[in-house]
CSV table of C-alpha atoms and ligand atoms in Angstrom, one decimal:
chain,number,residue,atom,x,y,z
A,1469,UNK,CA,99.7,131.9,128.3
A,1470,UNK,CA,100.9,128.6,129.6
A,1471,UNK,CA,104.6,127.7,129.5
A,1472,UNK,CA,106.1,125.8,126.6
A,1473,UNK,CA,109.0,123.3,126.6
A,1474,UNK,CA,112.4,125.0,126.0
A,1475,UNK,CA,112.8,123.8,122.4
A,1476,UNK,CA,109.2,124.8,121.6
A,1477,UNK,CA,109.7,128.2,123.2
A,1478,UNK,CA,112.5,129.0,120.8
A,1479,UNK,CA,110.4,127.9,117.9
A,1480,UNK,CA,107.5,130.0,119.1
A,1481,UNK,CA,109.7,133.1,119.5
A,1482,UNK,CA,111.2,132.6,116.1
A,1483,UNK,CA,107.6,132.4,114.6
A,1484,UNK,CA,106.5,135.6,116.3
A,1485,UNK,CA,109.6,137.4,115.1
A,1486,UNK,CA,109.2,136.1,111.5
A,1487,UNK,CA,105.4,137.0,111.5
A,1488,UNK,CA,105.2,140.4,113.3
A,1489,UNK,CA,101.8,141.8,114.3
A,1490,UNK,CA,99.9,138.6,113.3
A,1491,UNK,CA,98.3,138.2,116.8
A,1492,UNK,CA,95.7,135.6,115.9
A,1493,UNK,CA,98.4,133.4,114.1
A,1494,UNK,CA,100.6,133.7,117.2
A,1495,UNK,CA,97.7,132.6,119.4
A,1496,UNK,CA,96.8,129.6,117.2
A,1497,UNK,CA,100.4,128.5,117.1
A,1498,UNK,CA,100.9,128.8,120.8
A,1499,UNK,CA,97.8,126.8,121.5
A,1500,UNK,CA,99.1,123.9,119.4
A,1501,UNK,CA,102.6,124.1,120.8
A,1502,UNK,CA,101.3,123.9,124.3
A,1503,UNK,CA,100.2,120.3,123.5
A,1504,UNK,CA,103.2,119.1,121.6
A,1505,UNK,CA,105.8,118.8,124.4
A,1506,UNK,CA,105.2,115.1,125.2
A,1507,UNK,CA,105.0,114.0,121.5
A,1508,UNK,CA,108.2,115.8,120.5
A,1509,UNK,CA,110.0,114.3,123.5
A,1510,UNK,CA,108.8,110.8,122.5
A,1511,UNK,CA,109.8,111.2,118.8
A,1512,UNK,CA,113.3,112.6,118.4
A,1513,UNK,CA,112.8,112.3,114.6
A,1514,UNK,CA,110.4,115.2,114.7
A,1515,UNK,CA,113.1,117.5,116.2
A,1516,UNK,CA,115.8,116.1,113.9
A,1517,UNK,CA,113.6,116.8,110.9
A,1518,UNK,CA,112.7,120.3,112.2
A,1519,UNK,CA,109.1,119.2,111.6
A,1520,UNK,CA,107.5,121.8,113.9
A,1521,UNK,CA,109.6,124.7,112.5
A,1522,UNK,CA,108.7,123.7,108.9
A,1523,UNK,CA,105.0,123.4,109.8
A,1524,UNK,CA,104.9,127.0,111.0
A,1525,UNK,CA,106.0,128.3,107.6
A,1526,UNK,CA,103.3,128.2,104.9
A,1527,UNK,CA,104.3,126.5,101.7
A,1528,UNK,CA,103.0,129.4,99.7
A,1529,UNK,CA,101.3,132.7,100.5
A,1530,UNK,CA,99.4,134.7,97.8
A,1531,UNK,CA,98.3,138.3,98.3
A,1532,UNK,CA,96.6,140.1,95.4
A,1533,UNK,CA,94.7,143.2,94.3
A,1534,UNK,CA,90.9,142.9,93.8
A,1535,UNK,CA,89.5,145.8,91.9
A,1536,UNK,CA,85.7,145.9,91.2
A,1537,UNK,CA,83.0,148.5,90.4
A,1538,UNK,CA,80.1,149.3,92.7
A,1539,UNK,CA,76.5,149.9,91.5
A,1540,UNK,CA,77.2,153.6,91.0
A,1541,UNK,CA,80.1,152.8,88.6
A,1542,UNK,CA,82.8,153.8,91.1
A,1543,UNK,CA,86.0,151.7,91.3
A,1544,UNK,CA,86.5,149.9,94.6
A,1545,UNK,CA,89.6,148.1,95.8
A,1546,UNK,CA,90.1,145.1,98.2
A,1547,UNK,CA,92.9,142.8,99.1
A,1548,UNK,CA,92.7,139.0,98.4
A,1549,UNK,CA,94.6,136.3,100.2
A,1550,UNK,CA,95.2,132.6,99.8
A,1551,UNK,CA,97.6,130.9,102.2
A,1552,UNK,CA,98.6,127.4,101.0
A,1553,UNK,CA,99.8,126.1,104.3
A,1554,UNK,CA,100.5,122.4,104.1
A,1555,UNK,CA,100.0,119.8,101.4
A,1556,UNK,CA,101.6,116.7,103.0
A,1557,UNK,CA,98.2,115.0,103.2
A,1558,UNK,CA,96.5,116.2,100.1
A,1559,UNK,CA,95.6,119.3,98.1
A,1560,UNK,CA,95.3,122.4,100.2
A,1561,UNK,CA,91.8,122.6,101.5
A,1562,UNK,CA,90.0,125.3,103.5
A,1563,UNK,CA,87.5,128.1,103.2
A,1564,UNK,CA,87.4,131.7,102.0
A,1565,UNK,CA,86.4,134.4,104.5
A,1566,UNK,CA,85.0,137.8,103.3
A,1567,UNK,CA,84.9,140.1,106.3
A,1568,UNK,CA,86.4,143.6,106.8
A,1569,UNK,CA,88.6,142.3,109.6
A,1570,UNK,CA,90.5,139.9,107.3
A,1571,UNK,CA,94.3,140.4,107.0
A,1572,UNK,CA,97.2,138.0,106.7
A,1573,UNK,CA,97.2,137.2,110.5
A,1574,UNK,CA,93.6,136.0,110.4
A,1575,UNK,CA,94.1,133.9,107.2
A,1576,UNK,CA,97.3,132.4,108.6
A,1577,UNK,CA,95.6,131.4,111.9
A,1578,UNK,CA,92.8,129.8,110.1
A,1579,UNK,CA,95.1,128.1,107.6
A,1580,UNK,CA,97.3,126.8,110.4
A,1581,UNK,CA,94.3,125.4,112.4
A,1582,UNK,CA,93.0,123.8,109.1
A,1583,UNK,CA,96.1,121.6,108.8
A,1584,UNK,CA,95.4,119.8,112.1
A,1585,UNK,CA,91.6,119.8,111.6
A,1586,UNK,CA,91.9,118.3,108.1
A,1587,UNK,CA,94.4,115.7,109.4
A,1588,UNK,CA,91.9,114.7,112.1
A,1589,UNK,CA,89.2,113.9,109.6
A,1590,UNK,CA,91.4,111.0,108.3
A,1591,UNK,CA,90.7,112.2,104.7
A,1592,UNK,CA,93.3,113.1,102.1
A,1593,UNK,CA,93.2,116.9,102.5
A,1594,UNK,CA,96.0,119.4,103.2
A,1595,UNK,CA,95.5,122.8,104.9
A,1596,UNK,CA,94.9,126.2,103.4
A,1597,UNK,CA,92.7,129.3,103.9
A,1598,UNK,CA,91.9,132.5,102.0
A,1599,UNK,CA,89.7,135.5,101.8
A,1600,UNK,CA,89.4,139.2,101.5
A,1601,UNK,CA,88.7,142.3,103.6
A,1602,UNK,CA,85.6,142.8,101.3
A,1603,UNK,CA,82.5,143.4,103.4
A,1604,UNK,CA,79.4,141.7,101.7
A,1605,UNK,CA,77.1,143.4,104.2
A,1606,UNK,CA,74.8,145.9,102.4
A,1607,UNK,CA,76.2,145.1,99.0
A,1608,UNK,CA,73.8,144.2,96.1
A,1609,UNK,CA,73.9,140.8,94.5
A,1610,UNK,CA,75.5,142.4,91.4
A,1611,UNK,CA,78.2,144.0,93.5
A,1612,UNK,CA,78.9,140.6,95.2
A,1613,UNK,CA,79.1,139.0,91.8
A,1614,UNK,CA,81.5,141.5,90.3
A,1615,UNK,CA,83.7,141.2,93.4
A,1616,UNK,CA,83.7,137.4,93.2
A,1617,UNK,CA,84.5,137.5,89.5
A,1618,UNK,CA,87.5,139.9,90.1
A,1619,UNK,CA,88.7,137.8,93.1
A,1620,UNK,CA,88.6,134.6,90.9
A,1621,UNK,CA,90.3,136.3,88.0
A,1622,UNK,CA,93.5,136.2,90.0
A,1623,UNK,CA,92.8,133.1,92.2
A,1624,UNK,CA,92.0,130.7,89.4
A,1625,UNK,CA,95.7,130.3,88.4
A,1626,UNK,CA,96.6,129.0,92.0
A,1627,UNK,CA,93.8,126.5,92.5
A,1628,UNK,CA,92.6,123.2,91.0
A,1629,UNK,CA,91.1,119.9,92.1
A,1630,UNK,CA,94.6,118.4,92.7
A,1631,UNK,CA,96.2,121.6,93.9
A,1632,UNK,CA,94.0,123.7,96.2
A,1633,UNK,CA,90.2,123.5,96.8
A,1634,UNK,CA,88.6,126.5,98.5
A,1635,UNK,CA,85.1,126.6,100.1
A,1636,UNK,CA,83.1,129.0,102.2
A,1637,UNK,CA,83.6,130.6,105.6
A,1638,UNK,CA,82.3,133.8,107.2
A,1639,UNK,CA,80.6,135.9,104.5
A,1640,UNK,CA,81.0,133.2,101.8
A,1641,UNK,CA,78.1,130.8,101.3
A,1642,UNK,CA,76.3,129.2,98.3
A,1643,UNK,CA,75.7,132.5,96.5
A,1644,UNK,CA,79.4,133.4,96.5
A,1645,UNK,CA,80.6,129.9,95.7
A,1646,UNK,CA,78.3,130.0,92.7
A,1647,UNK,CA,79.8,133.3,91.3
A,1648,UNK,CA,83.3,132.0,92.0
A,1649,UNK,CA,82.7,128.7,90.3
A,1650,UNK,CA,81.1,130.4,87.3
A,1651,UNK,CA,84.1,132.6,86.8
A,1652,UNK,CA,86.5,129.7,87.2
A,1653,UNK,CA,84.6,127.7,84.6
A,1654,UNK,CA,84.5,130.7,82.2
A,1655,UNK,CA,88.2,131.4,82.5
A,1656,UNK,CA,89.5,127.9,82.3
A,1657,UNK,CA,86.8,126.5,79.9
A,1658,UNK,CA,86.6,123.4,82.2
A,1659,UNK,CA,83.7,122.1,84.3
A,1660,UNK,CA,86.1,121.1,87.0
A,1661,UNK,CA,83.6,120.4,89.8
A,1662,UNK,CA,86.3,119.4,92.4
A,1663,UNK,CA,87.9,122.8,92.4
A,1664,UNK,CA,85.5,124.3,94.9
A,1665,UNK,CA,83.2,122.8,97.6
A,1666,UNK,CA,80.0,124.1,99.0
A,1667,UNK,CA,78.5,124.1,95.5
A,1668,UNK,CA,74.7,124.0,94.9
A,1669,UNK,CA,73.0,120.7,94.5
A,1670,UNK,CA,72.1,121.2,90.8
A,1671,UNK,CA,75.8,121.9,89.8
A,1672,UNK,CA,77.9,119.4,91.7
A,1673,UNK,CA,77.3,120.1,95.3
A,1674,UNK,CA,76.9,117.5,98.0
A,1675,UNK,CA,73.9,116.8,100.2
A,1676,UNK,CA,74.5,117.8,103.8
A,1677,UNK,CA,77.4,120.2,103.1
A,1678,UNK,CA,75.3,123.3,104.1
A,1679,UNK,CA,74.3,121.5,107.3
A,1680,UNK,CA,77.6,119.7,108.0
A,1681,UNK,CA,79.5,122.0,110.3
A,1682,UNK,CA,76.6,122.7,112.7
A,1683,UNK,CA,75.4,119.1,112.6
A,1684,UNK,CA,78.9,117.8,113.0
A,1685,UNK,CA,79.6,119.9,116.1
A,1686,UNK,CA,76.4,118.7,117.7
A,1687,UNK,CA,77.2,115.0,116.8
A,1688,UNK,CA,80.6,115.6,118.5
A,1689,UNK,CA,79.0,116.9,121.6
A,1690,UNK,CA,76.5,114.0,121.6
A,1691,UNK,CA,79.5,111.7,121.6
A,1692,UNK,CA,81.0,113.7,124.6
A,1693,UNK,CA,77.7,113.4,126.5
A,1694,UNK,CA,77.5,109.6,125.7
A,1695,UNK,CA,80.8,109.0,127.5
A,1696,UNK,CA,79.0,109.8,130.8
A,1697,UNK,CA,75.7,108.1,129.8
A,1698,UNK,CA,74.1,111.5,129.1
A,1699,UNK,CA,72.4,113.0,126.0
A,1700,UNK,CA,70.9,116.2,124.6
A,1701,UNK,CA,67.5,115.3,125.9
A,1702,UNK,CA,66.2,118.2,128.0
A,1703,UNK,CA,69.4,120.2,127.8
A,1704,UNK,CA,69.4,124.0,127.6
A,1705,UNK,CA,71.7,125.2,124.9
A,1706,UNK,CA,73.1,128.6,123.9
A,1707,UNK,CA,74.5,129.0,120.3
A,1708,UNK,CA,76.3,132.3,119.4
A,1709,UNK,CA,76.0,133.6,115.8
A,1710,UNK,CA,73.1,133.1,113.4
A,1711,UNK,CA,75.0,132.2,110.2
A,1712,UNK,CA,75.6,128.9,108.5
A,1713,UNK,CA,77.2,127.0,111.4
A,1714,UNK,CA,74.8,128.4,114.1
A,1715,UNK,CA,71.6,127.7,112.2
A,1716,UNK,CA,72.4,124.0,111.5
A,1717,UNK,CA,73.7,123.5,115.0
A,1718,UNK,CA,70.4,124.8,116.3
A,1719,UNK,CA,68.5,122.4,114.0
A,1720,UNK,CA,70.4,119.3,115.1
A,1721,UNK,CA,70.2,120.2,118.8
A,1722,UNK,CA,66.4,120.4,118.4
A,1723,UNK,CA,66.3,117.1,116.5
A,1724,UNK,CA,68.2,115.5,119.4
A,1725,UNK,CA,65.8,116.8,122.1
A,1726,UNK,CA,67.7,119.8,123.4
A,1727,UNK,CA,66.4,123.4,123.4
A,1728,UNK,CA,68.4,126.3,122.0
A,1729,UNK,CA,67.3,129.3,124.0
A,1730,UNK,CA,69.6,132.0,122.6
A,1731,UNK,CA,71.5,133.0,119.4
A,1732,UNK,CA,73.1,136.3,118.2
A,1733,UNK,CA,74.7,138.4,115.5
A,1734,UNK,CA,77.3,141.1,115.7
A,1735,UNK,CA,74.7,143.6,116.9
A,1736,UNK,CA,73.1,141.7,119.8
A,1737,UNK,CA,71.5,138.5,121.0
A,1738,UNK,CA,67.9,137.1,121.5
A,1739,UNK,CA,66.6,134.9,124.3
A,1740,UNK,CA,63.6,132.8,123.4
A,1741,UNK,CA,62.7,130.5,126.4
A,1742,UNK,CA,60.3,128.5,124.2
A,1743,UNK,CA,63.3,127.5,121.9
A,1744,UNK,CA,64.5,129.3,118.8
A,1745,UNK,CA,61.9,129.2,116.1
A,1746,UNK,CA,64.2,128.0,113.3
A,1747,UNK,CA,61.9,128.5,110.4
A,1748,UNK,CA,61.6,132.1,111.4
A,1749,UNK,CA,65.3,132.5,111.9
A,1750,UNK,CA,66.0,130.9,108.5
A,1751,UNK,CA,63.5,133.1,106.8
A,1752,UNK,CA,65.1,136.2,108.2
A,1753,UNK,CA,68.7,135.2,107.7
A,1754,UNK,CA,68.6,133.2,104.5
A,1755,UNK,CA,65.6,135.1,103.0
A,1756,UNK,CA,66.9,138.7,103.2
A,1757,UNK,CA,70.1,138.6,105.3
A,1758,UNK,CA,68.3,140.3,108.1
A,1759,UNK,CA,69.2,140.8,111.8
A,1760,UNK,CA,68.3,138.8,115.0
A,1761,UNK,CA,66.6,142.0,116.3
A,1762,UNK,CA,63.9,141.3,113.6
A,1763,UNK,CA,63.5,137.8,115.0
A,1764,UNK,CA,62.6,139.4,118.4
A,1765,UNK,CA,60.2,141.9,116.8
A,1766,UNK,CA,58.5,139.1,114.9
A,1767,UNK,CA,58.1,136.9,118.0
A,1768,UNK,CA,56.7,139.6,120.3
A,1769,UNK,CA,56.9,140.1,124.1
A,1770,UNK,CA,58.0,136.6,125.0
A,1771,UNK,CA,61.4,137.1,123.4
A,1772,UNK,CA,64.0,139.5,124.6
A,1773,UNK,CA,66.6,141.3,122.4
A,1774,UNK,CA,69.8,142.7,124.0
A,1775,UNK,CA,71.9,145.1,121.9
A,1776,UNK,CA,75.6,144.5,122.5
A,1777,UNK,CA,76.1,142.6,125.8
A,1778,UNK,CA,77.2,139.0,126.1
A,1779,UNK,CA,75.2,136.0,125.1
A,1780,UNK,CA,77.3,134.0,127.6
A,1781,UNK,CA,75.4,135.6,130.4
A,1782,UNK,CA,72.5,133.4,129.4
A,1783,UNK,CA,72.3,130.3,131.7
A,1784,UNK,CA,72.8,127.0,129.8
A,1785,UNK,CA,74.0,123.4,130.1
A,1786,UNK,CA,75.8,123.5,126.8
A,1787,UNK,CA,77.5,126.5,125.1
A,1788,UNK,CA,78.3,126.4,121.4
A,1789,UNK,CA,80.2,129.4,120.2
A,1790,UNK,CA,79.5,129.5,116.4
A,1791,UNK,CA,80.3,133.1,115.4
A,1792,UNK,CA,84.0,134.2,115.3
A,1793,UNK,CA,87.4,134.1,117.0
A,1794,UNK,CA,87.9,135.2,120.6
A,1795,UNK,CA,84.2,135.8,121.2
A,1796,UNK,CA,84.2,133.9,124.5
A,1797,UNK,CA,86.7,135.5,127.0
A,1798,UNK,CA,87.6,134.9,130.6
A,1799,UNK,CA,84.7,136.9,131.9
A,1800,UNK,CA,82.3,135.0,129.8
A,1801,UNK,CA,83.8,131.7,130.9
A,1802,UNK,CA,83.4,132.8,134.5
A,1803,UNK,CA,79.7,133.4,133.9
A,1804,UNK,CA,79.2,130.0,132.2
A,1805,UNK,CA,80.9,128.3,135.1
A,1806,UNK,CA,78.8,130.1,137.7
A,1807,UNK,CA,75.7,129.1,135.7
A,1808,UNK,CA,76.6,125.4,135.8
A,1809,UNK,CA,77.5,124.9,132.2
A,1810,UNK,CA,78.7,121.3,131.5
A,1811,UNK,CA,80.2,121.5,128.0
A,1812,UNK,CA,81.6,124.1,125.7
A,1813,UNK,CA,82.2,123.1,122.1
A,1814,UNK,CA,83.6,125.3,119.4
A,1815,UNK,CA,81.6,125.5,116.2
A,1816,UNK,CA,83.6,128.5,115.2
A,1817,UNK,CA,87.4,128.6,114.7
A,1818,UNK,CA,89.2,129.7,117.9
A,1819,UNK,CA,86.2,131.4,119.5
A,1820,UNK,CA,87.5,130.8,123.0
A,1821,UNK,CA,90.4,132.8,124.3
A,1822,UNK,CA,93.3,130.8,125.9
A,1823,UNK,CA,92.6,132.3,129.3
A,1824,UNK,CA,88.9,131.2,129.0
A,1825,UNK,CA,89.9,127.7,128.0
A,1826,UNK,CA,92.2,127.3,131.0
A,1827,UNK,CA,89.5,128.6,133.3
A,1828,UNK,CA,86.8,126.3,131.9
A,1829,UNK,CA,88.9,123.2,132.0
A,1830,UNK,CA,90.2,123.9,135.5
A,1831,UNK,CA,86.6,124.2,136.6
A,1832,UNK,CA,85.8,120.8,135.1
A,1833,UNK,CA,83.7,122.1,132.1
A,1834,UNK,CA,84.3,119.7,129.3
A,1835,UNK,CA,85.8,121.6,126.3
A,1836,UNK,CA,85.9,120.6,122.6
A,1837,UNK,CA,88.3,122.6,120.5
A,1838,UNK,CA,87.1,123.8,117.0
A,1839,UNK,CA,89.7,121.7,115.1
A,1840,UNK,CA,87.9,118.6,116.3
A,1841,UNK,CA,84.3,119.8,116.9
A,1842,UNK,CA,83.8,121.8,113.7
A,1843,UNK,CA,85.7,119.4,111.4
A,1844,UNK,CA,82.4,118.1,110.0
A,1845,UNK,CA,82.2,121.0,107.5
A,1846,UNK,CA,85.5,120.3,105.8
A,1847,UNK,CA,85.0,116.5,106.1
A,1848,UNK,CA,81.8,116.8,104.1
A,1849,UNK,CA,83.7,119.0,101.6
A,1850,UNK,CA,86.1,116.1,101.2
A,1851,UNK,CA,83.0,113.9,100.6
A,1852,UNK,CA,81.9,116.4,98.0
A,1853,UNK,CA,85.3,116.0,96.3
A,1854,UNK,CA,84.9,112.2,96.3
A,1855,UNK,CA,81.5,112.5,94.7
A,1856,UNK,CA,82.8,114.9,92.1
A,1857,UNK,CA,85.8,112.7,91.3
A,1858,UNK,CA,83.5,109.7,90.7
A,1859,UNK,CA,80.8,111.9,89.0
A,1860,UNK,CA,78.3,110.5,91.5
A,1861,UNK,CA,75.9,112.0,94.1
A,1862,UNK,CA,74.9,110.4,97.3
A,1863,UNK,CA,71.6,110.6,99.2
A,1864,UNK,CA,71.1,112.9,102.2
A,1865,UNK,CA,70.7,109.9,104.6
A,1866,UNK,CA,73.9,108.2,103.4
A,1867,UNK,CA,76.0,111.4,103.5
A,1868,UNK,CA,74.7,112.3,107.0
A,1869,UNK,CA,75.6,108.9,108.2
A,1870,UNK,CA,79.1,109.2,106.8
A,1871,UNK,CA,79.4,112.6,108.6
A,1872,UNK,CA,78.2,111.1,111.9
A,1873,UNK,CA,80.7,108.3,111.6
A,1874,UNK,CA,83.6,110.7,110.9
A,1875,UNK,CA,82.6,112.8,113.9
A,1876,UNK,CA,82.5,109.7,116.1
A,1877,UNK,CA,85.9,108.6,114.9
A,1878,UNK,CA,87.4,112.1,115.5
A,1879,UNK,CA,85.9,112.1,119.0
A,1880,UNK,CA,87.3,108.7,119.8
A,1881,UNK,CA,90.7,109.4,118.4
A,1882,UNK,CA,91.0,112.6,120.5
A,1883,UNK,CA,90.1,110.6,123.7
A,1884,UNK,CA,92.4,107.7,122.8
A,1885,UNK,CA,95.3,110.1,122.2
A,1886,UNK,CA,94.6,112.0,125.4
A,1887,UNK,CA,94.7,108.7,127.3
A,1888,UNK,CA,97.9,107.6,125.6
A,1889,UNK,CA,99.6,110.8,126.7
A,1890,UNK,CA,98.3,110.6,130.3
A,1891,UNK,CA,95.7,113.3,130.0
A,1892,UNK,CA,92.4,111.6,130.0
A,1893,UNK,CA,89.4,113.7,128.9
A,1894,UNK,CA,91.7,116.4,127.5
A,1895,UNK,CA,90.2,117.0,124.0
A,1896,UNK,CA,92.6,119.9,123.3
A,1897,UNK,CA,95.7,117.8,123.8
A,1898,UNK,CA,94.1,114.8,122.0
A,1899,UNK,CA,93.1,116.8,119.0
A,1900,UNK,CA,96.4,118.6,118.7
A,1901,UNK,CA,98.7,115.6,119.1
A,1902,UNK,CA,96.5,113.3,116.9
A,1903,UNK,CA,96.2,115.9,114.2
A,1904,UNK,CA,99.9,116.7,114.4
A,1905,UNK,CA,101.3,113.2,114.2
A,1906,UNK,CA,99.6,112.3,110.9
A,1907,UNK,CA,100.9,115.4,109.2
A,1908,UNK,CA,104.4,115.1,110.8
A,1909,UNK,CA,104.8,111.4,109.8
A,1910,UNK,CA,103.7,112.3,106.3
A,1911,UNK,CA,106.1,115.2,106.1
A,1912,UNK,CA,109.0,113.0,107.1
A,1913,UNK,CA,108.0,110.3,104.7
A,1914,UNK,CA,107.9,112.8,101.8
A,1915,UNK,CA,111.4,114.0,102.3
A,1916,UNK,CA,112.3,117.6,102.7
A,1917,UNK,CA,109.2,119.4,101.7
B,94,NDP,P1,78.4,133.2,108.5
B,94,NDP,O1,79.0,134.3,107.7
B,94,NDP,O2,77.4,132.3,107.9
B,94,NDP,O3,77.9,133.6,109.9
B,94,NDP,C1,78.7,134.3,110.8
B,94,NDP,C2,77.9,134.6,112.1
B,94,NDP,O4,78.8,135.1,113.1
B,94,NDP,C3,76.9,135.7,111.8
B,94,NDP,O5,75.9,135.6,112.7
B,94,NDP,C4,77.8,137.0,112.2
B,94,NDP,O6,77.0,138.1,112.6
B,94,NDP,C5,78.6,136.5,113.3
B,94,NDP,N1,79.9,137.2,113.4
B,94,NDP,C6,80.8,137.2,112.4
B,94,NDP,N2,81.8,138.0,112.8
B,94,NDP,C7,81.5,138.5,114.0
B,94,NDP,C8,82.1,139.4,114.8
B,94,NDP,N3,83.3,140.0,114.5
B,94,NDP,N4,81.5,139.7,116.0
B,94,NDP,C9,80.3,139.1,116.3
B,94,NDP,N5,79.7,138.3,115.5
B,94,NDP,C10,80.2,138.0,114.4
B,94,NDP,O7,79.7,132.3,108.9
B,94,NDP,P2,79.8,130.7,109.3
B,94,NDP,O8,78.6,130.4,110.1
B,94,NDP,O9,80.2,129.9,108.1
B,94,NDP,O10,81.1,130.8,110.2
B,94,NDP,C11,81.0,130.9,111.6
B,94,NDP,C12,82.3,130.4,112.3
B,94,NDP,O11,82.4,129.0,112.0
B,94,NDP,C13,83.6,131.0,111.8
B,94,NDP,O12,84.5,131.1,112.9
B,94,NDP,C14,84.1,130.0,110.8
B,94,NDP,O13,85.5,130.1,110.6
B,94,NDP,C15,83.7,128.8,111.4
B,94,NDP,N6,83.6,127.6,110.6
B,94,NDP,C16,82.8,127.6,109.4
B,94,NDP,C17,82.7,126.5,108.7
B,94,NDP,C18,81.7,126.4,107.5
B,94,NDP,O14,81.6,125.3,106.9
B,94,NDP,N7,81.1,127.5,107.1
B,94,NDP,C19,83.4,125.3,109.0
B,94,NDP,C20,84.2,125.3,110.2
B,94,NDP,C21,84.2,126.5,110.9
B,94,NDP,P3,76.8,139.3,111.5
B,94,NDP,O15,75.8,138.8,110.5
B,94,NDP,O16,76.3,140.4,112.4
B,94,NDP,O17,78.2,139.6,111.0
B,95,2IT,O1,86.9,126.4,108.8
B,95,2IT,C1,86.5,125.5,108.0
B,95,2IT,O2,86.8,124.3,108.2
B,95,2IT,C2,85.7,125.8,106.9
B,95,2IT,N1,85.4,127.0,106.7
B,95,2IT,C3,85.3,124.8,105.9
B,95,2IT,C4,86.4,124.5,104.9
B,95,2IT,C5,86.1,123.6,103.7
B,95,2IT,O3,87.0,123.5,102.9
B,95,2IT,O4,85.0,123.1,103.7
């Protein structure tokens, strides 16, 4: 890991001591602190107000028991989390992740990232994240519903449209948000649409929210390409994952004239030189929650499926990691560089390891961090909250245009901040400093919170 300034080293060491074993949280904190040296040096008020130290401590952390019964009537038990990290800019906002790997360290890394991401959107949303070690894979709809109802039976007392507004993340999509919203409504006897985002279109959801993270990431890369007079036209793109973010990233790349030749799930990856057939992929993934191996079987001999292995071995101009944290390591980065990759942009949260980021940037590969590139999802969630607050609903075209504008402004703000701090083209530094200053200034303005 890169060196930190002395004062920030002390703060980092204190954070690792206070949060033992939370490796992903340590990683996310270190990555932000690496950028903050110059801004803290320029603004003594941040040090005087202990803003960084305060930022690293969540405002509130909730851990709860989630009992539910499976289809055979047996009692099952999971652990639920909601980390309400920072509310200087607005109600806590961030998704829920249901995956067996979820523990406090994952929820805190995601919640911490969310503070800066949400700040970058320019919209009035604080940072939070939650989830459970529940594994939706292989569960029936009824089991997922009973789990969600039990989860919300505790969570409801902690959330609200002015307090904390959850949404989806890995393992939580429209189906889960529906069961969660239904239980919230039933317990509170309130049709409080703004309490959750990612809702269905017939019950308070926003157009473009399902597409927003993937579309937004591609809009962001399009802006990066434009800075050198380039575009997606004719580009060969690799997208990891095949979930919500990946599917809509693929869709937008194809609309802009690029070709996505590979995608994956946790079992393996497919390479389809003709370009991923998105209708087929959607049918398999959204239809019956199938695997990408089925995609290869359905497409026949022209498509290869590799079990395990690394999708980053596939040659591409643009790489979009859209699956999970630390999926793109040093070795993968080396392969991307050798294959002439021009841009890596994070659709997922923290998919690139710190070593891989340093390798890529040192080799001149343009790199967009998730807190900037994948902010379109939460930004469109904030647009959903606006629509709910005004009991209005906007058209697809208008909402997509708002999303594109937000991504352009995040992109430009990252570059302007990088220029201001003498690091032109450094999107990591630009995103971290720009996201940080808005939160830090608000924390100082609000007194000791
Ligand atoms: P989904 O659950 O819809 O899809 C996740 C995809 O990633 C699946 O293809 C899944 O494969 C794969 N995946 C998950 N965990 C692993 C793992 N441990 N190893 C390998 N592959 C894995 O989630 P999303 O698309 O919503 O989220 C993807 C990423 O994007 C996450 O990092 C999330 O935090 C981030 N993100 C999501 C936003 C959103 O709006 N949904 C917004 C911003 C960021 P399999 O099916 O085999 O598990
Ligand atoms: O990581 C993320 O930004 C999300 N999962 C979306 C959060 C949201 O509140 O829409």
